[in-house]
């Protein structure tokens, strides 16, 4: 079972460069999420997609854009990378945003360094 | 603002010992509370979910409790093993307009042989 697959696993960018983080899930989940995790800060929600065709801002959306390409795929784009975006990025998916069926299944993470 | 506070921030115990991690939250209205385990270099994995009507739930050596009146939860680990070394994250989901989950910063547990 692949679950949630993120690519790439590691990336180094120069300030101002752009890149797209890819995420795909094979569990037929409706909801997908992008988080960043920084030391001492915990996981913070960047963007989420409650269902195919919809996206919404989370807690820290500035500097990012997302695309829910289809039910399986949810990409995160950095248009002009900044050192403050150095972090570990996690994609997750789940059945629902509400109710008891809210378990999130996480990918392995992408370690991004912006120099 | 919805908040989830976890304590302690870090904990070191000897293999075979028990420990208890704490989670206090202000999320309202409350829907459910999850405990996740995150191994180093991996994504978090759900251990258990607690809903409003549940006081205690066990998953092997892990036992979670919930007091919805005081808005507190605990995760008790019995007979710790080296593989329990990880970060434990408390996540609280609300209902209505506050349904986006709120994550705690986690408790880092190290189990020494």
PDB file of C-alpha atoms in Angstrom, chain A:
ATOM      1  CA  UNK A   1       0.000   0.000   0.000  1.00  0.00           C
ATOM      2  CA  UNK A   2       1.554   3.279  -1.132  1.00  0.00           C
ATOM      3  CA  UNK A   3      -0.744   5.534   0.935  1.00  0.00           C
ATOM      4  CA  UNK A   4       0.435   9.143   0.548  1.00  0.00           C
ATOM      5  CA  UNK A   5       3.447   9.682  -1.683  1.00  0.00           C
ATOM      6  CA  UNK A   6       5.412  12.927  -1.718  1.00  0.00           C
ATOM      7  CA  UNK A   7       8.122  13.962  -4.149  1.00  0.00           C
ATOM      8  CA  UNK A   8      10.847  14.994  -3.851  1.00  0.00           C
ATOM      9  CA  UNK A   9      12.091  13.845  -0.447  1.00  0.00           C
ATOM     10  CA  UNK A  10      14.856  16.435  -0.292  1.00  0.00           C
ATOM     11  CA  UNK A  11      15.371  19.730  -2.123  1.00  0.00           C
ATOM     12  CA  UNK A  12      17.743  22.670  -1.927  1.00  0.00           C
ATOM     13  CA  UNK A  13      16.651  25.912  -3.562  1.00  0.00           C
ATOM     14  CA  UNK A  14      18.264  29.273  -4.015  1.00  0.00           C
ATOM     15  CA  UNK A  15      16.362  32.325  -2.839  1.00  0.00           C
ATOM     16  CA  UNK A  16      13.935  33.407  -5.548  1.00  0.00           C
ATOM     17  CA  UNK A  17      13.707  30.048  -7.278  1.00  0.00           C
ATOM     18  CA  UNK A  18      10.368  28.352  -7.735  1.00  0.00           C
ATOM     19  CA  UNK A  19       9.360  24.744  -7.320  1.00  0.00           C
ATOM     20  CA  UNK A  20       6.363  22.477  -6.941  1.00  0.00           C
ATOM     21  CA  UNK A  21       6.001  19.777  -4.309  1.00  0.00           C
ATOM     22  CA  UNK A  22       3.963  16.861  -5.531  1.00  0.00           C
ATOM     23  CA  UNK A  23       1.592  14.728  -3.479  1.00  0.00           C
ATOM     24  CA  UNK A  24      -0.574  11.782  -4.473  1.00  0.00           C
ATOM     25  CA  UNK A  25      -2.801   9.460  -2.435  1.00  0.00           C
ATOM     26  CA  UNK A  26      -4.281   6.132  -3.444  1.00  0.00           C
ATOM     27  CA  UNK A  27      -6.877   5.769  -0.660  1.00  0.00           C
ATOM     28  CA  UNK A  28      -9.707   7.591  -2.487  1.00  0.00           C
ATOM     29  CA  UNK A  29      -9.776  10.228   0.255  1.00  0.00           C
ATOM     30  CA  UNK A  30     -11.820  13.371  -0.214  1.00  0.00           C
ATOM     31  CA  UNK A  31      -9.661  15.779   1.785  1.00  0.00           C
ATOM     32  CA  UNK A  32      -6.014  16.646   1.311  1.00  0.00           C
ATOM     33  CA  UNK A  33      -3.701  18.938   3.272  1.00  0.00           C
ATOM     34  CA  UNK A  34      -0.303  20.579   3.174  1.00  0.00           C
ATOM     35  CA  UNK A  35       1.523  21.245   6.444  1.00  0.00           C
ATOM     36  CA  UNK A  36       4.903  22.607   7.337  1.00  0.00           C
ATOM     37  CA  UNK A  37       6.797  21.521  10.427  1.00  0.00           C
ATOM     38  CA  UNK A  38       9.463  23.672  12.025  1.00  0.00           C
ATOM     39  CA  UNK A  39      11.468  22.917  15.184  1.00  0.00           C
ATOM     40  CA  UNK A  40       9.516  23.957  18.265  1.00  0.00           C
ATOM     41  CA  UNK A  41       6.504  25.056  16.207  1.00  0.00           C
ATOM     42  CA  UNK A  42       4.659  21.844  15.540  1.00  0.00           C
ATOM     43  CA  UNK A  43       2.687  21.217  12.368  1.00  0.00           C
ATOM     44  CA  UNK A  44       1.023  24.230  10.788  1.00  0.00           C
ATOM     45  CA  UNK A  45      -1.584  24.044   8.056  1.00  0.00           C
ATOM     46  CA  UNK A  46      -0.676  25.846   4.831  1.00  0.00           C
ATOM     47  CA  UNK A  47      -3.592  24.957   2.557  1.00  0.00           C
ATOM     48  CA  UNK A  48      -6.228  22.291   2.435  1.00  0.00           C
ATOM     49  CA  UNK A  49      -8.705  20.869  -0.048  1.00  0.00           C
ATOM     50  CA  UNK A  50     -11.946  19.541   1.386  1.00  0.00           C
ATOM     51  CA  UNK A  51     -12.865  17.899  -1.893  1.00  0.00           C
ATOM     52  CA  UNK A  52     -11.829  17.768  -5.508  1.00  0.00           C
ATOM     53  CA  UNK A  53     -12.133  21.206  -7.055  1.00  0.00           C
ATOM     54  CA  UNK A  54     -11.912  23.195  -3.817  1.00  0.00           C
ATOM     55  CA  UNK A  55      -8.967  24.688  -1.958  1.00  0.00           C
ATOM     56  CA  UNK A  56      -8.780  26.921   1.119  1.00  0.00           C
ATOM     57  CA  UNK A  57      -6.136  28.770   3.066  1.00  0.00           C
ATOM     58  CA  UNK A  58      -4.886  27.400   6.330  1.00  0.00           C
ATOM     59  CA  UNK A  59      -2.894  29.084   9.065  1.00  0.00           C
ATOM     60  CA  UNK A  60       0.229  30.057   7.065  1.00  0.00           C
ATOM     61  CA  UNK A  61      -0.641  30.393   3.332  1.00  0.00           C
ATOM     62  CA  UNK A  62       1.537  33.366   2.395  1.00  0.00           C
ATOM     63  CA  UNK A  63       4.146  32.551  -0.243  1.00  0.00           C
ATOM     64  CA  UNK A  64       2.412  29.365  -1.372  1.00  0.00           C
ATOM     65  CA  UNK A  65      -0.140  28.269  -3.936  1.00  0.00           C
ATOM     66  CA  UNK A  66      -1.873  24.926  -4.349  1.00  0.00           C
ATOM     67  CA  UNK A  67      -3.651  22.935  -7.024  1.00  0.00           C
ATOM     68  CA  UNK A  68      -6.017  20.029  -6.486  1.00  0.00           C
ATOM     69  CA  UNK A  69      -5.376  18.477  -9.856  1.00  0.00           C
ATOM     70  CA  UNK A  70      -7.814  15.611  -9.344  1.00  0.00           C
ATOM     71  CA  UNK A  71      -9.002  13.514  -6.409  1.00  0.00           C
ATOM     72  CA  UNK A  72      -5.607  11.842  -6.058  1.00  0.00           C
ATOM     73  CA  UNK A  73      -3.194  14.746  -6.424  1.00  0.00           C
ATOM     74  CA  UNK A  74      -2.597  17.946  -4.471  1.00  0.00           C
ATOM     75  CA  UNK A  75       0.463  20.035  -5.307  1.00  0.00           C
ATOM     76  CA  UNK A  76       2.111  22.875  -3.412  1.00  0.00           C
ATOM     77  CA  UNK A  77       3.973  25.595  -5.292  1.00  0.00           C
ATOM     78  CA  UNK A  78       6.549  28.060  -4.037  1.00  0.00           C
ATOM     79  CA  UNK A  79       6.696  30.860  -6.583  1.00  0.00           C
ATOM     80  CA  UNK A  80       9.727  32.689  -5.165  1.00  0.00           C
ATOM     81  CA  UNK A  81      11.404  30.731  -2.392  1.00  0.00           C
ATOM     82  CA  UNK A  82      12.639  32.553   0.709  1.00  0.00           C
ATOM     83  CA  UNK A  83      14.918  31.297   3.517  1.00  0.00           C
ATOM     84  CA  UNK A  84      11.902  31.496   5.874  1.00  0.00           C
ATOM     85  CA  UNK A  85      10.355  28.676   3.853  1.00  0.00           C
ATOM     86  CA  UNK A  86      13.092  26.273   4.896  1.00  0.00           C
ATOM     87  CA  UNK A  87      11.098  23.545   6.590  1.00  0.00           C
ATOM     88  CA  UNK A  88       9.814  20.000   6.393  1.00  0.00           C
ATOM     89  CA  UNK A  89       6.630  19.822   4.354  1.00  0.00           C
ATOM     90  CA  UNK A  90       4.026  17.131   4.903  1.00  0.00           C
ATOM     91  CA  UNK A  91       1.136  16.235   2.679  1.00  0.00           C
ATOM     92  CA  UNK A  92      -1.776  14.383   4.241  1.00  0.00           C
ATOM     93  CA  UNK A  93      -5.140  13.024   3.183  1.00  0.00           C
ATOM     94  CA  UNK A  94      -8.304  11.964   4.966  1.00  0.00           C
ATOM     95  CA  UNK A  95     -11.950  11.057   4.501  1.00  0.00           C
ATOM     96  CA  UNK A  96     -13.519  14.138   6.009  1.00  0.00           C
ATOM     97  CA  UNK A  97     -12.840  17.464   7.674  1.00  0.00           C
ATOM     98  CA  UNK A  98     -15.695  17.054  10.112  1.00  0.00           C
ATOM     99  CA  UNK A  99     -17.106  14.393  12.381  1.00  0.00           C
ATOM    100  CA  UNK A 100     -15.183  11.479  13.820  1.00  0.00           C
ATOM    101  CA  UNK A 101     -13.719  10.299  10.520  1.00  0.00           C
ATOM    102  CA  UNK A 102     -11.022  12.956  10.495  1.00  0.00           C
ATOM    103  CA  UNK A 103      -7.894  10.816  10.728  1.00  0.00           C
ATOM    104  CA  UNK A 104      -5.137  12.264   8.560  1.00  0.00           C
ATOM    105  CA  UNK A 105      -2.717   9.956   6.767  1.00  0.00           C
ATOM    106  CA  UNK A 106       0.636  11.596   6.239  1.00  0.00           C
ATOM    107  CA  UNK A 107       3.336  11.244   3.641  1.00  0.00           C
ATOM    108  CA  UNK A 108       7.008  10.870   4.490  1.00  0.00           C
ATOM    109  CA  UNK A 109       7.723  14.572   4.171  1.00  0.00           C
ATOM    110  CA  UNK A 110       9.881  16.794   1.960  1.00  0.00           C
ATOM    111  CA  UNK A 111      12.901  18.461   3.527  1.00  0.00           C
ATOM    112  CA  UNK A 112      13.303  21.824   1.819  1.00  0.00           C
ATOM    113  CA  UNK A 113      16.260  24.122   2.352  1.00  0.00           C
ATOM    114  CA  UNK A 114      16.312  27.609   0.844  1.00  0.00           C
ATOM    115  CA  UNK A 115      19.738  29.223   0.752  1.00  0.00           C
TER     116      UNK A 115
END
